[in-house]
Coordinates of C-alpha atoms in Angstrom, one line a residue:
X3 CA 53.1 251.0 42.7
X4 CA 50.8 251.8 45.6
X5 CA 48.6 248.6 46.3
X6 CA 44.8 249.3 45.0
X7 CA 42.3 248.2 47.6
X8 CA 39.1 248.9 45.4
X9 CA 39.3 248.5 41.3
X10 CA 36.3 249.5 39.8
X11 CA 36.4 248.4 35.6
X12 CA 33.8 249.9 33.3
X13 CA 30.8 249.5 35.5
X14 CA 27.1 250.6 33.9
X15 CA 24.0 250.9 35.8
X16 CA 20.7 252.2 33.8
X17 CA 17.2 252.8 35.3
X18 CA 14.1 253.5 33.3
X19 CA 15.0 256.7 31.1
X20 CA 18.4 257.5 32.9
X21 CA 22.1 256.4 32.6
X22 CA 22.9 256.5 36.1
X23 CA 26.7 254.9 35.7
X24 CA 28.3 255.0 32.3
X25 CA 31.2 253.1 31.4
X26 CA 32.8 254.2 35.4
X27 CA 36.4 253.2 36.0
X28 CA 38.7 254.2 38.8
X29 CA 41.2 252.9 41.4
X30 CA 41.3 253.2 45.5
X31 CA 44.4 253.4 46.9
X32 CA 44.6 250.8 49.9
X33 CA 44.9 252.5 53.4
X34 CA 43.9 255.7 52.1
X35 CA 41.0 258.3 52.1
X36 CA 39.3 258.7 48.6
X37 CA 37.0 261.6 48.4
X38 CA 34.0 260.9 46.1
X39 CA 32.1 264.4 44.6
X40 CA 30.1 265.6 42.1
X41 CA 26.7 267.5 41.6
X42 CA 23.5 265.8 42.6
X43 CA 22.4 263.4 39.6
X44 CA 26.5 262.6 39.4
X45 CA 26.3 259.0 40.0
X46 CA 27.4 258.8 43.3
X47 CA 25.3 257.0 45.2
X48 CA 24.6 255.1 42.5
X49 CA 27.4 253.6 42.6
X50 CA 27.9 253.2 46.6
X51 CA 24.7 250.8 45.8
X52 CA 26.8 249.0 43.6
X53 CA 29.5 248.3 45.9
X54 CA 26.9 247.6 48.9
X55 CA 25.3 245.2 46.5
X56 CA 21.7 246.7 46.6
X57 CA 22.2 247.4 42.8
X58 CA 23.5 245.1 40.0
X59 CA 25.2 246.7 37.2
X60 CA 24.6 245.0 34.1
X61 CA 28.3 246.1 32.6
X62 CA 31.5 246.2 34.2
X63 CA 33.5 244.6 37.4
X64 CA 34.6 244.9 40.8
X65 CA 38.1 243.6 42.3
X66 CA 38.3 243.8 46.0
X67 CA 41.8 243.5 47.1
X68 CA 42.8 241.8 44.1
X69 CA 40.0 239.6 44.2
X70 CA 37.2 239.7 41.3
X71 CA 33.3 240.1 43.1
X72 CA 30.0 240.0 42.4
X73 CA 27.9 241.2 45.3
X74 CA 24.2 239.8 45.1
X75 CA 22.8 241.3 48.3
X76 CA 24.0 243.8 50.8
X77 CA 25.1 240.6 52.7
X78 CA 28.0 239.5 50.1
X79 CA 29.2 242.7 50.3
X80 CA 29.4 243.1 54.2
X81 CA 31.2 239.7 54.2
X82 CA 33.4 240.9 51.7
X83 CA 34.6 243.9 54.3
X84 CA 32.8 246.3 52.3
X85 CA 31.2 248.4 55.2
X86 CA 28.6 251.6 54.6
X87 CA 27.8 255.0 56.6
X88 CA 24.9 256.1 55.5
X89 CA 24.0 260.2 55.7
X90 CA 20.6 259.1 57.4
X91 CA 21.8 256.8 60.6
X92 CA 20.7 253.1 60.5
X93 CA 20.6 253.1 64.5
X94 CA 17.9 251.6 66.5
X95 CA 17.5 254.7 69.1
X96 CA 16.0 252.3 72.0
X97 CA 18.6 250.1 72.3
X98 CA 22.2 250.7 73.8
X99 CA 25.7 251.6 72.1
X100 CA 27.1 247.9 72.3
X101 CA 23.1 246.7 71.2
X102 CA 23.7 248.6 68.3
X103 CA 27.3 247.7 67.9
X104 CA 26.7 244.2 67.7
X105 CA 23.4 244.1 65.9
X106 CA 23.6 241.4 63.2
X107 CA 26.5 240.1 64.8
X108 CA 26.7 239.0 68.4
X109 CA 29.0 236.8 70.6
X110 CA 28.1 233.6 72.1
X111 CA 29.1 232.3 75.0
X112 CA 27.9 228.3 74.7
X113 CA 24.4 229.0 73.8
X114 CA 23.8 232.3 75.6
X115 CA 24.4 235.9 74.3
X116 CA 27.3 236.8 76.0
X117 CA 26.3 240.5 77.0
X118 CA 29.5 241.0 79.3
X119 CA 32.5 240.5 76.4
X120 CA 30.2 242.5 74.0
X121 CA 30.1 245.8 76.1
X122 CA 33.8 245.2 76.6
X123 CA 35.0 245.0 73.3
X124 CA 32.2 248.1 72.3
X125 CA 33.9 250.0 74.9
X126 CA 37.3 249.0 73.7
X127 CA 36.4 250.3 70.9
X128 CA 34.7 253.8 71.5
X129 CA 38.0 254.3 73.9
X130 CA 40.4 253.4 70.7
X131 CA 38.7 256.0 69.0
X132 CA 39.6 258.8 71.5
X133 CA 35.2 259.6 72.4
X134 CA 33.5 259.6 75.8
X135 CA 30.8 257.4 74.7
X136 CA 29.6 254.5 77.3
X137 CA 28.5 251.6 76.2
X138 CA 25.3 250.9 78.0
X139 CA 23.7 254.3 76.8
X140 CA 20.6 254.1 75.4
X141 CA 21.5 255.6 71.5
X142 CA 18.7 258.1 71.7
X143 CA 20.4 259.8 74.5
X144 CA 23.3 260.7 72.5
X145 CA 24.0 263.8 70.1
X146 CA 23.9 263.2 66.3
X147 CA 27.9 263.0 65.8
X148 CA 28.1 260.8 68.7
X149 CA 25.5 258.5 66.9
X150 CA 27.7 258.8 63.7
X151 CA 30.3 257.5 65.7
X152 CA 28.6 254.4 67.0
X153 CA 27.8 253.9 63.5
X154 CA 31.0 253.7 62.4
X155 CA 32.4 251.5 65.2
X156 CA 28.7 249.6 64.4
X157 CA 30.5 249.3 60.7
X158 CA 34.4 248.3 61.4
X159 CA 32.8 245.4 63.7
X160 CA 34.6 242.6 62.3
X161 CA 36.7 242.9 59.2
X162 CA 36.1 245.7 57.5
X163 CA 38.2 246.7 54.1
X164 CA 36.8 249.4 52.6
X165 CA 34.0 252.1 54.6
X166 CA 32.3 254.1 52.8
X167 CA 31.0 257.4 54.4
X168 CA 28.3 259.3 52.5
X169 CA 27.8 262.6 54.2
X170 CA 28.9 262.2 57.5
X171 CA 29.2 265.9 58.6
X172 CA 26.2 267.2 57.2
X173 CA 24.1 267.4 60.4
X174 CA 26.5 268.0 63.2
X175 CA 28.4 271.2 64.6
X176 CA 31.9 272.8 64.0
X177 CA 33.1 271.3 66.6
X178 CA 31.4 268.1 66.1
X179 CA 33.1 267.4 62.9
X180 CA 36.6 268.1 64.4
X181 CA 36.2 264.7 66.8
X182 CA 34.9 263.0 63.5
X183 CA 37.2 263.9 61.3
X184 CA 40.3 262.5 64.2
X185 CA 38.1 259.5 64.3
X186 CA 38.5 259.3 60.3
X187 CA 41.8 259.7 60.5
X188 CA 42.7 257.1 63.2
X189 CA 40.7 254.5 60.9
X190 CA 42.7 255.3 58.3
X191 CA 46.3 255.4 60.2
X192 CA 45.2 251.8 61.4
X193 CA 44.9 250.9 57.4
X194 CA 41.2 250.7 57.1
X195 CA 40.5 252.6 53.0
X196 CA 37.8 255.0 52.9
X197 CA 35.9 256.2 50.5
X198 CA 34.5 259.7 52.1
X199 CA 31.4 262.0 50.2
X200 CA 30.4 265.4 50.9
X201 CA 29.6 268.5 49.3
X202 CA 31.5 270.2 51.9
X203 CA 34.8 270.8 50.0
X204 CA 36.4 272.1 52.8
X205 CA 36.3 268.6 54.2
X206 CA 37.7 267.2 51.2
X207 CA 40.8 269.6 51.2
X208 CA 41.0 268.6 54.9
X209 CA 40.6 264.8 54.6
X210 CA 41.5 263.6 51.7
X211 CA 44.7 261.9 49.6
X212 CA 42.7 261.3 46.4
X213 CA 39.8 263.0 44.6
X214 CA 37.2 260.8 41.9
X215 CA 34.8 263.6 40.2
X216 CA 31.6 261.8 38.3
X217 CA 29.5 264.4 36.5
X218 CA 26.8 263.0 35.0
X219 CA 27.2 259.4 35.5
X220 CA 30.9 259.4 34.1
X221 CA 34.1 259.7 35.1
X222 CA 35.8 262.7 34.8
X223 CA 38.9 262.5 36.9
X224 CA 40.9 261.1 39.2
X225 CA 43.8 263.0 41.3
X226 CA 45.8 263.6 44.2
X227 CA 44.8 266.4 46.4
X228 CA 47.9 268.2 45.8
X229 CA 47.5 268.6 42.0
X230 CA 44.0 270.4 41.9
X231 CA 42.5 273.3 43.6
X232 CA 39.0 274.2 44.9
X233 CA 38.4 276.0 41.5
X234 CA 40.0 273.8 39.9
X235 CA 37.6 271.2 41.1
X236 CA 34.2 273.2 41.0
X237 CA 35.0 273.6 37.3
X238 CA 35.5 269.7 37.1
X239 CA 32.3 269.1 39.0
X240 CA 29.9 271.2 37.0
X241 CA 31.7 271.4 33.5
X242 CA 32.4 275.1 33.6
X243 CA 34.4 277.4 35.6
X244 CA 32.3 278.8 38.0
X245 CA 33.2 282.4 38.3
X246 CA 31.3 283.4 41.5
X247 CA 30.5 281.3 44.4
X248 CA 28.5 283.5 45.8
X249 CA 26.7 286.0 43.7
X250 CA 25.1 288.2 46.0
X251 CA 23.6 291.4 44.6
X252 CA 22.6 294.6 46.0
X253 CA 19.3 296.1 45.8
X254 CA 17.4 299.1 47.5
X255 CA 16.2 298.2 51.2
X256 CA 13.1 299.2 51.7
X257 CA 10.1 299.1 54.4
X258 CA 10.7 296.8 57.5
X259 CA 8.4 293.7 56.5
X260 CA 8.9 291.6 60.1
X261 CA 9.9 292.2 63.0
X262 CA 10.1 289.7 65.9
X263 CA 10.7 291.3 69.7
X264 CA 11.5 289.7 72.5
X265 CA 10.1 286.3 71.7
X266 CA 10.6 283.6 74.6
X267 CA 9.9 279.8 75.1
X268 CA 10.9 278.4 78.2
X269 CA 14.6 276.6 78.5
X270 CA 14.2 277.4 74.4
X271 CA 14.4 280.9 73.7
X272 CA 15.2 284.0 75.7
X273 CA 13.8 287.2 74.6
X274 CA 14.8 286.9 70.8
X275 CA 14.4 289.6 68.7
X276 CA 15.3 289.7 64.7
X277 CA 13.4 291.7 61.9
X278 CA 14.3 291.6 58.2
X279 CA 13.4 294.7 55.4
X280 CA 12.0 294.4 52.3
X281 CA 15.0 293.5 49.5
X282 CA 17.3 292.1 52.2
X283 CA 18.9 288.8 53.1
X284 CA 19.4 288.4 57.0
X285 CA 21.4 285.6 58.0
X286 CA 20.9 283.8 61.0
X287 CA 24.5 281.8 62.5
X288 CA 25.1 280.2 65.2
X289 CA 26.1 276.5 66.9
X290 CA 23.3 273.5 66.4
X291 CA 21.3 273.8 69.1
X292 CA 21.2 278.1 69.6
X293 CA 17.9 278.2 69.1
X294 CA 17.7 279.3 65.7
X295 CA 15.2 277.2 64.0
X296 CA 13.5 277.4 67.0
X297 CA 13.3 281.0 66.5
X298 CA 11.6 280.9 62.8
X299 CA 9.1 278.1 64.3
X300 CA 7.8 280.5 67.2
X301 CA 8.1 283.5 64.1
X302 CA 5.3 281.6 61.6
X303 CA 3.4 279.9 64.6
X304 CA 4.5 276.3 64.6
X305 CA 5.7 276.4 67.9
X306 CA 3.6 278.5 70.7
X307 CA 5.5 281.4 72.7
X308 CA 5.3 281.7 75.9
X309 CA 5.7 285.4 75.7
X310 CA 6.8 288.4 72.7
X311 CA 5.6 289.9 69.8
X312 CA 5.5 289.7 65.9
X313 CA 4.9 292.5 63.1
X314 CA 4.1 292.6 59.7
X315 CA 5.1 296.1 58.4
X316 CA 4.2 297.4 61.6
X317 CA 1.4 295.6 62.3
X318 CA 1.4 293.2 65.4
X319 CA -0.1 290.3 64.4
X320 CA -2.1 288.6 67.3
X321 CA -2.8 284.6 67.4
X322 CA -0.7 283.9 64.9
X323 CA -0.6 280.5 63.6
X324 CA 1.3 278.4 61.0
X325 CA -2.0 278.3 58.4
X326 CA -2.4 282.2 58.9
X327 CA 1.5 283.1 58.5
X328 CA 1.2 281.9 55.1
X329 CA -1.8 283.7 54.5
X330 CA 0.1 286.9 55.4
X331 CA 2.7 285.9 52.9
X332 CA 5.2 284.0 54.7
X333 CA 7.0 280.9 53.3
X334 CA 9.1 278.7 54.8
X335 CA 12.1 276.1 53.1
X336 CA 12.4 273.6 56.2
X337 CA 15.6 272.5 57.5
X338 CA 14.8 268.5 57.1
X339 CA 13.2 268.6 53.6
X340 CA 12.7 264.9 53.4
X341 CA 10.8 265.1 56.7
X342 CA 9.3 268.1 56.6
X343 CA 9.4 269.5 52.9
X344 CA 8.4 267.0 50.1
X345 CA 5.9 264.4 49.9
X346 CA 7.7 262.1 48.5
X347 CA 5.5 260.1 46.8
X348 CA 3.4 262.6 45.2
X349 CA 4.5 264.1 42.1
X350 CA 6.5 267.1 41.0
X351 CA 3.3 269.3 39.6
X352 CA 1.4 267.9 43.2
X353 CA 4.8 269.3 45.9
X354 CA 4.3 272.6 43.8
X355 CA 0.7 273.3 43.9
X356 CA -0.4 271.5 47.6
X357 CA 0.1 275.5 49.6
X358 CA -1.3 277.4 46.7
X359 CA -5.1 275.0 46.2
X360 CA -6.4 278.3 46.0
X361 CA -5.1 279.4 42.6
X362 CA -6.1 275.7 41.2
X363 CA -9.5 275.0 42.5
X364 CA -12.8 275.9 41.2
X365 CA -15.7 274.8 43.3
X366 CA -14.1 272.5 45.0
X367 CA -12.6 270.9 42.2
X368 CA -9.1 270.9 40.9
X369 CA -8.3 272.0 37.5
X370 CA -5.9 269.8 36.4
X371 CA -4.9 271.8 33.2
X372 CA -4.4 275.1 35.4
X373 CA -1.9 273.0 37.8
X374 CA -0.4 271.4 35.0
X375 CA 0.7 274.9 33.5
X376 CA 1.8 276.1 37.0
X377 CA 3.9 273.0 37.2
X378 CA 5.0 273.6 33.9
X379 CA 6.4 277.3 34.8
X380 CA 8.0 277.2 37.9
X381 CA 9.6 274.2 36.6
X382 CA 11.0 275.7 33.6
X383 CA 11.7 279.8 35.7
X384 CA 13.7 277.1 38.0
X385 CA 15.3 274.6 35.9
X386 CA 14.1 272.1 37.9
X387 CA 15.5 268.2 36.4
X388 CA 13.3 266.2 36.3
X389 CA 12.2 263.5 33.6
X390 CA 8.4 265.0 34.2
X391 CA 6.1 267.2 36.7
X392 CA 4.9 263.5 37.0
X393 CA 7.5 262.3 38.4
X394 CA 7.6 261.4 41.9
X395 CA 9.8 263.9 43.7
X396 CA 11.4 261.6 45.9
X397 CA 13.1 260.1 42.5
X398 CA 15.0 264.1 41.7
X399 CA 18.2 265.0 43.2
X400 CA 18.3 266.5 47.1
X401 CA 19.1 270.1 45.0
X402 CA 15.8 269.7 42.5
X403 CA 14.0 268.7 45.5
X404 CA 15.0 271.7 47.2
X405 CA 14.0 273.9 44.2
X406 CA 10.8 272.0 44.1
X407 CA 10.1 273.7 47.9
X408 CA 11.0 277.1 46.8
X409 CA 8.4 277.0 43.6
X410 CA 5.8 276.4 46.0
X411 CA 6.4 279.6 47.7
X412 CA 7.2 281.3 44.6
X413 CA 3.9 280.5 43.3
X414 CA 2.2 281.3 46.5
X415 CA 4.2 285.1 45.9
X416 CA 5.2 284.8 49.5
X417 CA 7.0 288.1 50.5
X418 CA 8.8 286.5 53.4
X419 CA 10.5 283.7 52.4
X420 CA 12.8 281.8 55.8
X421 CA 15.1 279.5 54.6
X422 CA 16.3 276.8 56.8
X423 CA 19.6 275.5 55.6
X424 CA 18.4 276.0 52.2
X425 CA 22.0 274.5 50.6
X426 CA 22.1 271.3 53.2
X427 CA 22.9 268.4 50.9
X428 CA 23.3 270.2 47.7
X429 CA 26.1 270.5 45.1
X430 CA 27.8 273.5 44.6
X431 CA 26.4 273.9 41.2
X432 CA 22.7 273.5 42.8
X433 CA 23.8 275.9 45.3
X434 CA 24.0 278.8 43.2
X435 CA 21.0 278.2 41.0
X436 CA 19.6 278.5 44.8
X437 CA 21.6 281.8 45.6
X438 CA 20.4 283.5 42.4
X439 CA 16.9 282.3 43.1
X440 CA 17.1 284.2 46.5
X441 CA 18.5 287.0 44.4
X442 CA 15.3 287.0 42.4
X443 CA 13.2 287.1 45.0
X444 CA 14.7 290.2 46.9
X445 CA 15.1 292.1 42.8
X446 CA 11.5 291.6 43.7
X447 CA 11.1 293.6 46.5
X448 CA 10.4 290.1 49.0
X449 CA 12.1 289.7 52.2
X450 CA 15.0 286.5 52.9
X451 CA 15.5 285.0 56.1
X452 CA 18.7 282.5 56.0
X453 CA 19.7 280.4 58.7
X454 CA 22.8 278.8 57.4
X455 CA 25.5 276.3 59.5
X456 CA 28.2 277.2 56.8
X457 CA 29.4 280.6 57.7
X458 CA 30.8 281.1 54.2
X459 CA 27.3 281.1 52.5
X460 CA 26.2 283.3 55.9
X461 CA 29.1 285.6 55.0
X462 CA 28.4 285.2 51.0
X463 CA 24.6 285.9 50.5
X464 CA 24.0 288.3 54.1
X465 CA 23.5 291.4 54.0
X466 CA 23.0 291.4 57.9
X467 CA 23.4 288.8 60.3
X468 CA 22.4 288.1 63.2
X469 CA 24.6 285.5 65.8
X470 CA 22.9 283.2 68.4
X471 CA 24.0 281.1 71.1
X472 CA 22.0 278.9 73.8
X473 CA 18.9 281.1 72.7
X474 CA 19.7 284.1 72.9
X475 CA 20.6 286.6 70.3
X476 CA 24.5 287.6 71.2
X477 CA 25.0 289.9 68.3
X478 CA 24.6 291.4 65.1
X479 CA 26.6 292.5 62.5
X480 CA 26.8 294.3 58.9
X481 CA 28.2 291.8 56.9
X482 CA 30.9 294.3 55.9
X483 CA 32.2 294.2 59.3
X484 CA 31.6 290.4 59.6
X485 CA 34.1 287.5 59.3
X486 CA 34.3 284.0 60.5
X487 CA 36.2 284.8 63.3
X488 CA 34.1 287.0 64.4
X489 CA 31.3 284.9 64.1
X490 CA 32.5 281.9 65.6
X491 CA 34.0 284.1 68.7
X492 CA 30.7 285.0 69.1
X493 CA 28.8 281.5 68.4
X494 CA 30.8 279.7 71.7

């Protein structure tokens, strides 16, 4: 039998109101990579906690390489080899690569810090992995999957068993994840285990030997690779065979409802120009870094152009800022919706109503009951999870925080809604509540602006896209003509 690096026996883990673990129990497979899935609300990183030792399950046990543990702090488990990747990078951006390497753990020579062997070995050890990294760079100087990488050589510093990587592709480019991914494998042809999460099943295909599905805090199954099938796994995942990924529908275009011409920042954006009709989706593709995002900023006035215009159903709209773009009915679902979406500690009802005071205040006061029943609705139109519309948000799943963003403009009745990465994060099964959201809002007449990384969903829910690359806009294309060749031809 294949030696089991990781034995995880009936673990339990409860929080006020919620089963987050029930009764868990799986294997890993020493030296090989384990993928992890499952909707948001799953259990997953419920239970990375447990095997980091931030959380304490109050059933079940862990045996580490045939060893019975009991991990009482992060430290215990560290010690134990259990090392952590987080999605959101524990770096300190002002110090250098080997600074951060060695953080927690540095060498001595007699009583000094002996700066010289640490930069050799973190050098070493960026080299081993087959990256141009040096290891005097400051980390803030580096790209985002470089920074990953420093992270993961920051995690295998010293012994490390078992590493557990919890979205590592979700914020760097095509191309990016193809040097990750060799870096994965590498680890695991030098015997480290890994335990590897993503809702990027592609990946998982890609990566993995093994698959662990948890819906709902339980476990559903375990299997190699070769036995199952991306349906086959969906339907595991969410409990029902999902018939269509991607259920785009077609509606009547109507009137053009925005039009941007030649909009330019400088070293940003040169002479961009998009426009969307009323009752289509316009995808927007393209490289991290083209200038997309960018693009939508300089559109809703959050970033000032230097020079081009911007029409409202053929209207140019002059000094145009952020406040007055959603006055004119335009919405926008941020890329970083922890950063720049939710308030995190205000509650469900509060995310809703804070762009729409309008509809809830009465000289100057807000009436509670009125909110309360606005909460109430788009939480229910959305089947939004959540114990309460007082609940804090940052306490729902990345997807019901995401449809917690989209009732605010919904209840605002913005007719331009942009979508930035509107599926980043989110299980497939939260995905297409968010697709047939969008296919609401176009049944309705509004206007969709998607800028999407995964060319799939670009291909899936456009009905025209538009391809950019170092700021410009290189093409566009009916998506009956598209395909990801085409695309990515015309992304480099």
């Amino acid at each position: 039998m294949d030696k089991k690096i990781l034995e995880i026996q009936h673990i339990s883990k409860s929080f006020p109101g919620v089963k987050a673990l029930d009764d868990v129990s799986f294997s890993v497979t020493a030296g090989s990579i384990h993928a992890l899935v499952g909707e948001n609300g799953a259990g997953k990183s419920t239970l990375i906690k447990v095997l980091a030792g931030i959380y304490h399950p109050e059933e079940g046990e862990l045996i580490l390489d045939g060893e019975k543990r009991v991990f009482k702090t992060p430290h215990a488990s560290q010690v134990a080899g259990i090392r952590v990747v987080h999605q959101e990078l524990k770096l300190v951006n002002t110090l250098t690569v080997t600074e951060n390497i060695f953080l927690g753990n540095l060498k001595y020579k007699g009583h000094l810090v002996d700066w010289q062997a640490m930069e050799k070995a973190a050098q070493e050890m960026l080299d081993s992995m087959g990256v141009v990294i040096r290891a005097n760079e400051i980390v803030e100087n580096l790209s985002v999957a470089k920074q990953q990488i420093v992270e993961i050589c920051k995690a295998i510093n010293g012994e490390c068993k078992l590493l557990i990587m919890d979205e590592p592709s979700a914020t760097i480019t095509l191309k990016e994840q193809e040097i990750m991914f060799e870096v994965v494998r590498k680890l695991k042809s030098r015997g480290v285990s890994i335990i590897y999460i993503s809702h990027r099943l592609e990946e998982v295909f890609e990566l993995a030997d093994e698959v662990t599905v948890l819906r709902d805090g339980k476990h559903i199954k375990t299997l190699p690779l070769e036995e199952v099938d991306r349906k086959k796994l969906i339907a595991l995942m969410v409990g029902r065979e999902l018939v269509n990924e991607y259920p785009k529908i077609k509606v009547e275009i109507g009137e053009m409802a925005l039009e941007a011409r030649n909009i330019c920042r400088k070293g940003v954006l040169n002479n961009v120009s998009i426009n969307v009709h009323k009752g289509e989706i316009v995808g927007i593709a393209g490289l991290v870094g083209a200038g997309r995002t960018e693009t939508v900023r300089a559109i809703l006035g959050i970033d000032k152009m230097d020079s081009g215009e911007v029409y409202l159903y053929g209207k140019k709209i002059v000094n145009n800022t952020f406040e007055e773009a959603i006055h004119r009915g335009l919405g926008l679902i941020p890329e970083n919706r922890k950063e720049q979406g939710i308030l995190p500690i205000m509650s469900v009802k509060n995310n809703i109503s804070i762009v729409n005071l309008g509809k809830i205040l009465e000289k100057g006061i807000i009436l509670e009951k009125r909110e309360t029943r606005y909460a109430e609705e788009y939480t229910k139109k959305l089947n939004i999870a959540t114990p309460s519309i007082e609940t804090e948000v940052q306490y729902l799943s990345g997807g019901n925080q995401q449809k917690v963003i989209i009732a605010r403009w919904m209840l605002q009745n913005s007719d331009i809604i942009i979508m930035d990465e509107p599926t980043r994060g989110v299980d497939v099964g939260a995905k297409t509540e968010i697709y047939e959201l969008m296919n609401e809002m176009i049944k309705e007449g509004k206007a969709v602006i998607m800028i999407s990384s995964e060319l799939p969903e670009i291909l899936g829910m456009s009905d025209r896209i538009f391809v950019m690359h170092d700021g410009d806009v290189v093409g566009e294309l009916d998506v009956s003509e598209a395909d990801q060749e085409k695309i990515l031809a015309m992304c480099v």
